């Protein structure tokens, strides 16, 4: 293991460029920015803990939902992927004190005793709770946990649907795996421990999609039919050969007071399932709904019926999207992405809040994106909807013009150009 100072020199000389290129792509300026970012992280680590201390660098990506919009909470299927935005950490083991010490850029230092697995109510919704939860989860599952010192920095956008908290959890798990378990804990189990940490210690009842996409990386499908044992499959597709960039456009929408809008979607979907005496929509069929549609409309509302129909169609679309990628048919994949976006707009109805019809940044962004794409590529709502971001697959030849148009309307820096990252949580080496 090299010292922090030695690692910085190697990175600045370009010795790590092959590894960085795999994570972030090789679009103009990307490697230069990542070298500078890594070198700065190592400088900060050295200032905190000493430049002669041996160190390693770990990374965990944000994620993007690609198929299956609002299907997971009704035990449906999703297609997701890790992206080229990530949280990185310079790390050194600390076996003497058995304490995890992490300074994250822009935040106070966190110090967590690995021997203390107590769930502290006052720590919920804090990064310290996530750290403690990951350590406790490793031990609960029969693995080792130990102390380390780290400096972390993240460029995963908060509030963008890219899941910065899941990336942080996976980062901690990947560090514990590398330092104390010889890398033998699987990416799937790290994701499951991350969900445990977020649910039990952090206090947020999240699903498993975010953590799984971050931990496994690349394209993955997740089938939630068995709630306790979701089926995860990797989808083999080299996005770098698609001729497209993945763009996330932040419309700068106001997220305040949207909780009732988000909450209404699973409630209404489940009300349709309840009509048939079931808990979730995955337990009934689209044909059952259509056969009984008059009675369901009267009992549950038209919007509930439309949202249920979206569930069935988007759930089925996930399998088609996965097959298109596996078969290398990117045009078919793009067509399905557009279908999904159209279904979210018309039937799921999560593009703008019914309580604030004058605020329709996502609707406008989708219109402008389609104009800029000119019949090529694809676009759809990204994440939960109502405010925030859209997702677009943009042909490389149109990328510059697309980015310029989005930023003309939504502000400089609002269009993030990403790639699909082929790996999840990793220790970075040569």
GROMACS .gro file of C-alpha atoms in nm:
model
  430
    1UNK     CA    1   0.000   0.000   0.000
    2UNK     CA    2   0.134   0.345  -0.095
    3UNK     CA    3   0.133   0.656   0.122
    4UNK     CA    4  -0.112   0.938   0.056
    5UNK     CA    5   0.170   1.151  -0.088
    6UNK     CA    6   0.282   0.870  -0.319
    7UNK     CA    7  -0.072   0.809  -0.441
    8UNK     CA    8  -0.115   1.176  -0.524
    9UNK     CA    9   0.202   1.180  -0.733
   10UNK     CA   10   0.094   0.869  -0.924
   11UNK     CA   11  -0.247   1.017  -1.001
   12UNK     CA   12  -0.103   1.350  -1.116
   13UNK     CA   13   0.139   1.167  -1.349
   14UNK     CA   14  -0.152   0.986  -1.512
   15UNK     CA   15  -0.053   0.642  -1.381
   16UNK     CA   16  -0.416   0.580  -1.277
   17UNK     CA   17  -0.576   0.705  -1.600
   18UNK     CA   18  -0.686   0.360  -1.720
   19UNK     CA   19  -0.873   0.296  -1.395
   20UNK     CA   20  -1.024   0.645  -1.390
   21UNK     CA   21  -1.128   0.616  -1.754
   22UNK     CA   22  -1.319   0.297  -1.676
   23UNK     CA   23  -1.516   0.473  -1.402
   24UNK     CA   24  -1.577   0.811  -1.560
   25UNK     CA   25  -1.531   0.771  -1.936
   26UNK     CA   26  -1.292   0.966  -2.152
   27UNK     CA   27  -1.499   1.259  -2.272
   28UNK     CA   28  -1.291   1.576  -2.312
   29UNK     CA   29  -1.166   1.711  -1.980
   30UNK     CA   30  -1.300   1.424  -1.768
   31UNK     CA   31  -0.966   1.267  -1.673
   32UNK     CA   32  -0.812   1.606  -1.595
   33UNK     CA   33  -1.099   1.692  -1.360
   34UNK     CA   34  -1.085   1.354  -1.187
   35UNK     CA   35  -0.706   1.371  -1.140
   36UNK     CA   36  -0.747   1.711  -0.974
   37UNK     CA   37  -1.038   1.585  -0.761
   38UNK     CA   38  -0.846   1.280  -0.639
   39UNK     CA   39  -0.532   1.482  -0.572
   40UNK     CA   40  -0.733   1.732  -0.366
   41UNK     CA   41  -0.894   1.449  -0.167
   42UNK     CA   42  -0.550   1.306  -0.088
   43UNK     CA   43  -0.425   1.651   0.017
   44UNK     CA   44  -0.719   1.685   0.255
   45UNK     CA   45  -0.657   1.334   0.389
   46UNK     CA   46  -0.289   1.420   0.445
   47UNK     CA   47  -0.379   1.744   0.625
   48UNK     CA   48  -0.608   1.553   0.861
   49UNK     CA   49  -0.417   1.232   0.921
   50UNK     CA   50  -0.066   1.274   0.776
   51UNK     CA   51   0.073   1.237   0.426
   52UNK     CA   52   0.309   0.953   0.521
   53UNK     CA   53   0.021   0.734   0.632
   54UNK     CA   54  -0.051   0.443   0.397
   55UNK     CA   55  -0.382   0.494   0.219
   56UNK     CA   56  -0.619   0.345  -0.036
   57UNK     CA   57  -0.899   0.503  -0.240
   58UNK     CA   58  -1.254   0.372  -0.257
   59UNK     CA   59  -1.548   0.479  -0.472
   60UNK     CA   60  -1.923   0.413  -0.491
   61UNK     CA   61  -2.150   0.552  -0.765
   62UNK     CA   62  -2.483   0.725  -0.770
   63UNK     CA   63  -2.756   0.548  -0.962
   64UNK     CA   64  -3.021   0.622  -1.221
   65UNK     CA   65  -3.358   0.453  -1.259
   66UNK     CA   66  -3.406   0.370  -1.626
   67UNK     CA   67  -3.718   0.156  -1.637
   68UNK     CA   68  -4.003   0.084  -1.398
   69UNK     CA   69  -4.117   0.425  -1.275
   70UNK     CA   70  -4.296   0.382  -0.941
   71UNK     CA   71  -4.317   0.003  -0.976
   72UNK     CA   72  -4.097  -0.111  -0.686
   73UNK     CA   73  -4.338  -0.023  -0.405
   74UNK     CA   74  -4.597  -0.256  -0.559
   75UNK     CA   75  -4.343  -0.540  -0.587
   76UNK     CA   76  -4.273  -0.479  -0.955
   77UNK     CA   77  -3.957  -0.477  -1.165
   78UNK     CA   78  -3.704  -0.201  -1.227
   79UNK     CA   79  -3.410  -0.141  -1.458
   80UNK     CA   80  -3.138   0.073  -1.299
   81UNK     CA   81  -2.771   0.152  -1.345
   82UNK     CA   82  -2.472   0.300  -1.170
   83UNK     CA   83  -2.356   0.635  -1.310
   84UNK     CA   84  -2.029   0.824  -1.340
   85UNK     CA   85  -2.103   1.056  -1.046
   86UNK     CA   86  -1.969   0.907  -0.724
   87UNK     CA   87  -1.849   0.951  -0.369
   88UNK     CA   88  -1.479   0.878  -0.318
   89UNK     CA   89  -1.272   0.840  -0.003
   90UNK     CA   90  -0.905   0.825   0.082
   91UNK     CA   91  -0.885   0.566   0.359
   92UNK     CA   92  -0.641   0.420   0.611
   93UNK     CA   93  -0.720   0.138   0.858
   94UNK     CA   94  -0.728   0.223   1.229
   95UNK     CA   95  -0.706  -0.099   1.428
   96UNK     CA   96  -0.583   0.060   1.751
   97UNK     CA   97  -0.890   0.258   1.851
   98UNK     CA   98  -1.151   0.057   1.654
   99UNK     CA   99  -1.316   0.383   1.561
  100UNK     CA  100  -1.443   0.497   1.220
  101UNK     CA  101  -1.348   0.860   1.162
  102UNK     CA  102  -1.476   1.025   0.843
  103UNK     CA  103  -1.449   1.387   0.737
  104UNK     CA  104  -1.675   1.452   0.441
  105UNK     CA  105  -1.620   1.767   0.236
  106UNK     CA  106  -1.849   2.042   0.363
  107UNK     CA  107  -1.961   1.851   0.673
  108UNK     CA  108  -1.838   1.807   1.033
  109UNK     CA  109  -1.622   1.510   1.129
  110UNK     CA  110  -1.807   1.188   1.213
  111UNK     CA  111  -1.661   0.958   1.478
  112UNK     CA  112  -1.826   0.621   1.539
  113UNK     CA  113  -1.711   0.350   1.780
  114UNK     CA  114  -1.731   0.016   1.597
  115UNK     CA  115  -1.803  -0.166   1.926
  116UNK     CA  116  -2.120   0.038   1.987
  117UNK     CA  117  -2.418  -0.090   1.783
  118UNK     CA  118  -2.677   0.114   1.971
  119UNK     CA  119  -2.955   0.272   1.763
  120UNK     CA  120  -2.957   0.634   1.880
  121UNK     CA  121  -3.283   0.816   1.807
  122UNK     CA  122  -3.107   1.153   1.815
  123UNK     CA  123  -2.865   1.036   1.544
  124UNK     CA  124  -3.133   0.937   1.294
  125UNK     CA  125  -3.113   1.119   0.959
  126UNK     CA  126  -2.737   1.174   1.007
  127UNK     CA  127  -2.433   1.030   0.832
  128UNK     CA  128  -2.312   0.894   1.166
  129UNK     CA  129  -2.623   0.675   1.178
  130UNK     CA  130  -2.539   0.533   0.835
  131UNK     CA  131  -2.181   0.458   0.941
  132UNK     CA  132  -2.293   0.285   1.260
  133UNK     CA  133  -2.563   0.097   1.073
  134UNK     CA  134  -2.318  -0.036   0.813
  135UNK     CA  135  -2.075  -0.149   1.084
  136UNK     CA  136  -2.354  -0.314   1.282
  137UNK     CA  137  -2.496  -0.474   0.970
  138UNK     CA  138  -2.164  -0.631   0.877
  139UNK     CA  139  -2.135  -0.785   1.223
  140UNK     CA  140  -2.500  -0.895   1.226
  141UNK     CA  141  -2.434  -1.086   0.903
  142UNK     CA  142  -2.129  -1.259   1.048
  143UNK     CA  143  -1.862  -1.038   0.887
  144UNK     CA  144  -1.579  -0.832   1.033
  145UNK     CA  145  -1.591  -0.459   1.101
  146UNK     CA  146  -1.311  -0.235   1.220
  147UNK     CA  147  -1.191   0.121   1.247
  148UNK     CA  148  -1.055   0.346   0.974
  149UNK     CA  149  -0.978   0.708   0.905
  150UNK     CA  150  -1.110   0.866   0.585
  151UNK     CA  151  -1.165   1.185   0.393
  152UNK     CA  152  -1.463   1.168   0.155
  153UNK     CA  153  -1.595   1.392  -0.120
  154UNK     CA  154  -1.902   1.347  -0.337
  155UNK     CA  155  -2.031   1.487  -0.666
  156UNK     CA  156  -2.355   1.284  -0.653
  157UNK     CA  157  -2.626   1.548  -0.682
  158UNK     CA  158  -2.859   1.575  -0.385
  159UNK     CA  159  -3.231   1.582  -0.469
  160UNK     CA  160  -3.166   1.463  -0.824
  161UNK     CA  161  -3.289   1.107  -0.799
  162UNK     CA  162  -2.928   0.982  -0.821
  163UNK     CA  163  -2.934   0.864  -0.459
  164UNK     CA  164  -2.640   1.018  -0.276
  165UNK     CA  165  -2.728   0.842   0.053
  166UNK     CA  166  -2.712   0.496  -0.107
  167UNK     CA  167  -2.373   0.579  -0.260
  168UNK     CA  168  -2.243   0.680   0.083
  169UNK     CA  169  -2.372   0.360   0.245
  170UNK     CA  170  -2.218   0.145  -0.028
  171UNK     CA  171  -1.890   0.335   0.009
  172UNK     CA  172  -1.874   0.248   0.381
  173UNK     CA  173  -1.960  -0.114   0.309
  174UNK     CA  174  -1.700  -0.140   0.034
  175UNK     CA  175  -1.434   0.002   0.267
  176UNK     CA  176  -1.523  -0.246   0.544
  177UNK     CA  177  -1.520  -0.526   0.288
  178UNK     CA  178  -1.179  -0.430   0.156
  179UNK     CA  179  -1.006  -0.357   0.487
  180UNK     CA  180  -1.147  -0.634   0.706
  181UNK     CA  181  -1.309  -0.903   0.490
  182UNK     CA  182  -1.062  -0.958   0.204
  183UNK     CA  183  -1.329  -0.839  -0.042
  184UNK     CA  184  -1.533  -1.155   0.012
  185UNK     CA  185  -1.869  -0.989   0.093
  186UNK     CA  186  -2.072  -0.979  -0.229
  187UNK     CA  187  -2.199  -0.657  -0.385
  188UNK     CA  188  -2.556  -0.784  -0.337
  189UNK     CA  189  -2.504  -0.840   0.036
  190UNK     CA  190  -2.340  -0.498   0.077
  191UNK     CA  191  -2.653  -0.346  -0.078
  192UNK     CA  192  -2.877  -0.542   0.158
  193UNK     CA  193  -2.673  -0.427   0.458
  194UNK     CA  194  -2.698  -0.070   0.326
  195UNK     CA  195  -3.076  -0.097   0.314
  196UNK     CA  196  -3.071  -0.226   0.673
  197UNK     CA  197  -2.857   0.072   0.780
  198UNK     CA  198  -3.090   0.320   0.611
  199UNK     CA  199  -3.409   0.160   0.741
  200UNK     CA  200  -3.307   0.079   1.098
  201UNK     CA  201  -3.034   0.327   1.193
  202UNK     CA  202  -3.102   0.624   0.963
  203UNK     CA  203  -3.479   0.589   1.000
  204UNK     CA  204  -3.583   0.603   0.632
  205UNK     CA  205  -3.804   0.323   0.494
  206UNK     CA  206  -3.629   0.294   0.157
  207UNK     CA  207  -3.648   0.006  -0.088
  208UNK     CA  208  -3.348  -0.182  -0.220
  209UNK     CA  209  -3.314  -0.041  -0.572
  210UNK     CA  210  -3.085   0.252  -0.488
  211UNK     CA  211  -2.836   0.050  -0.288
  212UNK     CA  212  -2.832  -0.240  -0.531
  213UNK     CA  213  -2.768  -0.026  -0.838
  214UNK     CA  214  -2.485   0.156  -0.659
  215UNK     CA  215  -2.324  -0.157  -0.521
  216UNK     CA  216  -2.347  -0.381  -0.830
  217UNK     CA  217  -2.292  -0.119  -1.101
  218UNK     CA  218  -2.364  -0.140  -1.473
  219UNK     CA  219  -2.720  -0.209  -1.586
  220UNK     CA  220  -2.923  -0.430  -1.351
  221UNK     CA  221  -3.279  -0.550  -1.327
  222UNK     CA  222  -3.445  -0.611  -0.992
  223UNK     CA  223  -3.763  -0.814  -0.954
  224UNK     CA  224  -3.932  -0.739  -0.621
  225UNK     CA  225  -4.204  -1.009  -0.649
  226UNK     CA  226  -4.061  -1.175  -0.337
  227UNK     CA  227  -4.019  -0.875  -0.107
  228UNK     CA  228  -3.756  -1.039   0.114
  229UNK     CA  229  -3.564  -1.206  -0.168
  230UNK     CA  230  -3.558  -0.977  -0.473
  231UNK     CA  231  -3.404  -1.125  -0.786
  232UNK     CA  232  -3.113  -0.921  -0.924
  233UNK     CA  233  -2.970  -0.976  -1.271
  234UNK     CA  234  -2.689  -0.790  -1.445
  235UNK     CA  235  -2.758  -0.679  -1.802
  236UNK     CA  236  -2.456  -0.703  -2.028
  237UNK     CA  237  -2.432  -0.392  -2.243
  238UNK     CA  238  -2.138  -0.162  -2.314
  239UNK     CA  239  -2.289   0.186  -2.300
  240UNK     CA  240  -1.971   0.345  -2.433
  241UNK     CA  241  -2.047   0.186  -2.772
  242UNK     CA  242  -2.403   0.320  -2.793
  243UNK     CA  243  -2.306   0.657  -2.943
  244UNK     CA  244  -2.514   0.830  -2.677
  245UNK     CA  245  -2.460   1.025  -2.356
  246UNK     CA  246  -2.685   1.004  -2.051
  247UNK     CA  247  -2.804   1.350  -1.948
  248UNK     CA  248  -2.981   1.441  -1.625
  249UNK     CA  249  -3.146   1.783  -1.645
  250UNK     CA  250  -3.224   1.963  -1.320
  251UNK     CA  251  -3.526   2.186  -1.375
  252UNK     CA  252  -3.472   2.351  -1.033
  253UNK     CA  253  -3.827   2.269  -0.927
  254UNK     CA  254  -3.949   2.332  -0.575
  255UNK     CA  255  -3.961   2.006  -0.375
  256UNK     CA  256  -4.142   2.164  -0.080
  257UNK     CA  257  -4.480   2.018   0.020
  258UNK     CA  258  -4.464   1.736  -0.236
  259UNK     CA  259  -4.481   1.452   0.017
  260UNK     CA  260  -4.860   1.407  -0.027
  261UNK     CA  261  -4.815   1.386  -0.405
  262UNK     CA  262  -4.552   1.112  -0.377
  263UNK     CA  263  -4.745   0.926  -0.108
  264UNK     CA  264  -5.065   0.921  -0.314
  265UNK     CA  265  -4.911   0.703  -0.588
  266UNK     CA  266  -4.852   0.382  -0.386
  267UNK     CA  267  -5.171   0.442  -0.187
  268UNK     CA  268  -5.384   0.465  -0.502
  269UNK     CA  269  -5.213   0.169  -0.669
  270UNK     CA  270  -5.263  -0.043  -0.359
  271UNK     CA  271  -5.628   0.061  -0.337
  272UNK     CA  272  -5.680  -0.110  -0.674
  273UNK     CA  273  -5.508  -0.422  -0.545
  274UNK     CA  274  -5.725  -0.406  -0.230
  275UNK     CA  275  -6.038  -0.412  -0.447
  276UNK     CA  276  -5.936  -0.768  -0.539
  277UNK     CA  277  -5.841  -0.856  -0.183
  278UNK     CA  278  -5.468  -0.825  -0.248
  279UNK     CA  279  -5.191  -0.614  -0.094
  280UNK     CA  280  -5.005  -0.494  -0.405
  281UNK     CA  281  -5.064  -0.478  -0.780
  282UNK     CA  282  -4.808  -0.752  -0.852
  283UNK     CA  283  -5.061  -0.996  -0.704
  284UNK     CA  284  -5.325  -0.925  -0.971
  285UNK     CA  285  -5.321  -0.899  -1.350
  286UNK     CA  286  -5.395  -0.624  -1.596
  287UNK     CA  287  -5.669  -0.845  -1.742
  288UNK     CA  288  -5.843  -0.868  -1.404
  289UNK     CA  289  -5.842  -0.491  -1.377
  290UNK     CA  290  -5.978  -0.437  -1.727
  291UNK     CA  291  -6.253  -0.694  -1.677
  292UNK     CA  292  -6.368  -0.519  -1.360
  293UNK     CA  293  -6.281  -0.163  -1.460
  294UNK     CA  294  -6.629  -0.013  -1.411
  295UNK     CA  295  -6.654  -0.129  -1.051
  296UNK     CA  296  -6.290  -0.036  -0.978
  297UNK     CA  297  -6.342   0.318  -1.116
  298UNK     CA  298  -6.638   0.366  -0.887
  299UNK     CA  299  -6.458   0.229  -0.582
  300UNK     CA  300  -6.105   0.367  -0.631
  301UNK     CA  301  -6.113   0.667  -0.875
  302UNK     CA  302  -6.009   0.708  -1.236
  303UNK     CA  303  -5.661   0.825  -1.141
  304UNK     CA  304  -5.602   0.515  -0.933
  305UNK     CA  305  -5.705   0.299  -1.230
  306UNK     CA  306  -5.472   0.490  -1.466
  307UNK     CA  307  -5.181   0.460  -1.224
  308UNK     CA  308  -5.244   0.088  -1.194
  309UNK     CA  309  -5.247   0.051  -1.573
  310UNK     CA  310  -4.915   0.236  -1.586
  311UNK     CA  311  -4.776  -0.009  -1.331
  312UNK     CA  312  -4.868  -0.311  -1.541
  313UNK     CA  313  -4.731  -0.166  -1.864
  314UNK     CA  314  -4.409  -0.024  -1.720
  315UNK     CA  315  -4.348  -0.341  -1.524
  316UNK     CA  316  -4.367  -0.542  -1.847
  317UNK     CA  317  -4.153  -0.284  -2.027
  318UNK     CA  318  -3.859  -0.350  -1.792
  319UNK     CA  319  -3.818  -0.699  -1.933
  320UNK     CA  320  -3.837  -0.569  -2.288
  321UNK     CA  321  -3.577  -0.298  -2.215
  322UNK     CA  322  -3.344  -0.553  -2.060
  323UNK     CA  323  -3.382  -0.785  -2.360
  324UNK     CA  324  -3.317  -0.501  -2.604
  325UNK     CA  325  -2.993  -0.413  -2.427
  326UNK     CA  326  -2.883  -0.776  -2.402
  327UNK     CA  327  -2.944  -0.818  -2.775
  328UNK     CA  328  -2.759  -0.497  -2.858
  329UNK     CA  329  -3.071  -0.334  -3.005
  330UNK     CA  330  -3.026   0.018  -2.870
  331UNK     CA  331  -3.289   0.167  -3.102
  332UNK     CA  332  -3.553  -0.066  -2.955
  333UNK     CA  333  -3.432   0.028  -2.606
  334UNK     CA  334  -3.471   0.400  -2.683
  335UNK     CA  335  -3.822   0.344  -2.817
  336UNK     CA  336  -3.917   0.171  -2.492
  337UNK     CA  337  -3.770   0.457  -2.286
  338UNK     CA  338  -3.990   0.701  -2.476
  339UNK     CA  339  -4.292   0.474  -2.417
  340UNK     CA  340  -4.215   0.471  -2.045
  341UNK     CA  341  -4.189   0.850  -2.037
  342UNK     CA  342  -4.518   0.884  -2.223
  343UNK     CA  343  -4.688   0.647  -1.979
  344UNK     CA  344  -4.555   0.839  -1.678
  345UNK     CA  345  -4.688   1.164  -1.823
  346UNK     CA  346  -5.035   1.040  -1.925
  347UNK     CA  347  -5.121   0.765  -1.682
  348UNK     CA  348  -4.891   0.774  -1.377
  349UNK     CA  349  -4.926   1.153  -1.381
  350UNK     CA  350  -4.613   1.238  -1.183
  351UNK     CA  351  -4.481   1.516  -1.407
  352UNK     CA  352  -4.631   1.803  -1.212
  353UNK     CA  353  -4.816   1.835  -0.883
  354UNK     CA  354  -5.193   1.857  -0.908
  355UNK     CA  355  -5.173   2.096  -0.613
  356UNK     CA  356  -4.948   2.338  -0.809
  357UNK     CA  357  -5.053   2.323  -1.176
  358UNK     CA  358  -4.874   2.648  -1.261
  359UNK     CA  359  -4.534   2.493  -1.187
  360UNK     CA  360  -4.455   2.256  -1.473
  361UNK     CA  361  -4.078   2.259  -1.516
  362UNK     CA  362  -4.064   1.887  -1.597
  363UNK     CA  363  -4.334   1.920  -1.866
  364UNK     CA  364  -4.141   2.205  -2.024
  365UNK     CA  365  -3.811   2.020  -2.002
  366UNK     CA  366  -3.959   1.714  -2.173
  367UNK     CA  367  -4.101   1.926  -2.454
  368UNK     CA  368  -3.772   2.109  -2.508
  369UNK     CA  369  -3.576   1.783  -2.489
  370UNK     CA  370  -3.790   1.625  -2.761
  371UNK     CA  371  -3.744   1.933  -2.977
  372UNK     CA  372  -3.367   1.925  -2.930
  373UNK     CA  373  -3.350   1.550  -2.997
  374UNK     CA  374  -3.547   1.586  -3.321
  375UNK     CA  375  -3.685   1.233  -3.325
  376UNK     CA  376  -3.364   1.068  -3.204
  377UNK     CA  377  -3.260   0.954  -2.856
  378UNK     CA  378  -3.513   0.935  -2.574
  379UNK     CA  379  -3.631   1.120  -2.264
  380UNK     CA  380  -3.847   1.056  -1.960
  381UNK     CA  381  -3.911   1.175  -1.606
  382UNK     CA  382  -3.631   1.077  -1.369
  383UNK     CA  383  -3.698   0.939  -1.023
  384UNK     CA  384  -4.011   1.015  -0.825
  385UNK     CA  385  -4.125   1.305  -1.041
  386UNK     CA  386  -4.337   1.617  -0.975
  387UNK     CA  387  -4.026   1.838  -0.956
  388UNK     CA  388  -3.655   1.792  -1.009
  389UNK     CA  389  -3.505   1.611  -1.303
  390UNK     CA  390  -3.560   1.448  -1.640
  391UNK     CA  391  -3.342   1.182  -1.800
  392UNK     CA  392  -3.235   1.190  -2.163
  393UNK     CA  393  -3.032   0.962  -2.386
  394UNK     CA  394  -2.869   1.203  -2.630
  395UNK     CA  395  -2.680   1.116  -2.950
  396UNK     CA  396  -2.320   1.235  -2.920
  397UNK     CA  397  -2.360   1.446  -3.237
  398UNK     CA  398  -2.642   1.642  -3.071
  399UNK     CA  399  -2.497   1.660  -2.720
  400UNK     CA  400  -2.348   2.008  -2.736
  401UNK     CA  401  -2.665   2.163  -2.878
  402UNK     CA  402  -2.886   1.969  -2.635
  403UNK     CA  403  -2.686   2.082  -2.334
  404UNK     CA  404  -2.686   2.443  -2.452
  405UNK     CA  405  -3.063   2.445  -2.497
  406UNK     CA  406  -3.135   2.292  -2.158
  407UNK     CA  407  -2.900   2.535  -1.983
  408UNK     CA  408  -3.043   2.832  -2.174
  409UNK     CA  409  -3.378   2.765  -2.010
  410UNK     CA  410  -3.290   2.605  -1.675
  411UNK     CA  411  -2.959   2.774  -1.601
  412UNK     CA  412  -2.589   2.710  -1.639
  413UNK     CA  413  -2.484   2.374  -1.501
  414UNK     CA  414  -2.837   2.231  -1.504
  415UNK     CA  415  -2.756   1.962  -1.763
  416UNK     CA  416  -2.528   1.690  -1.627
  417UNK     CA  417  -2.357   1.474  -1.889
  418UNK     CA  418  -2.299   1.126  -1.747
  419UNK     CA  419  -2.217   0.774  -1.855
  420UNK     CA  420  -2.322   0.434  -1.725
  421UNK     CA  421  -2.052   0.308  -1.492
  422UNK     CA  422  -1.967  -0.059  -1.551
  423UNK     CA  423  -1.877  -0.135  -1.188
  424UNK     CA  424  -2.029  -0.053  -0.850
  425UNK     CA  425  -1.851   0.002  -0.519
  426UNK     CA  426  -1.477  -0.058  -0.563
  427UNK     CA  427  -1.132  -0.005  -0.424
  428UNK     CA  428  -0.954   0.179  -0.703
  429UNK     CA  429  -0.618   0.045  -0.807
  430UNK     CA  430  -0.390   0.047  -1.111
   0.00000   0.00000   0.00000
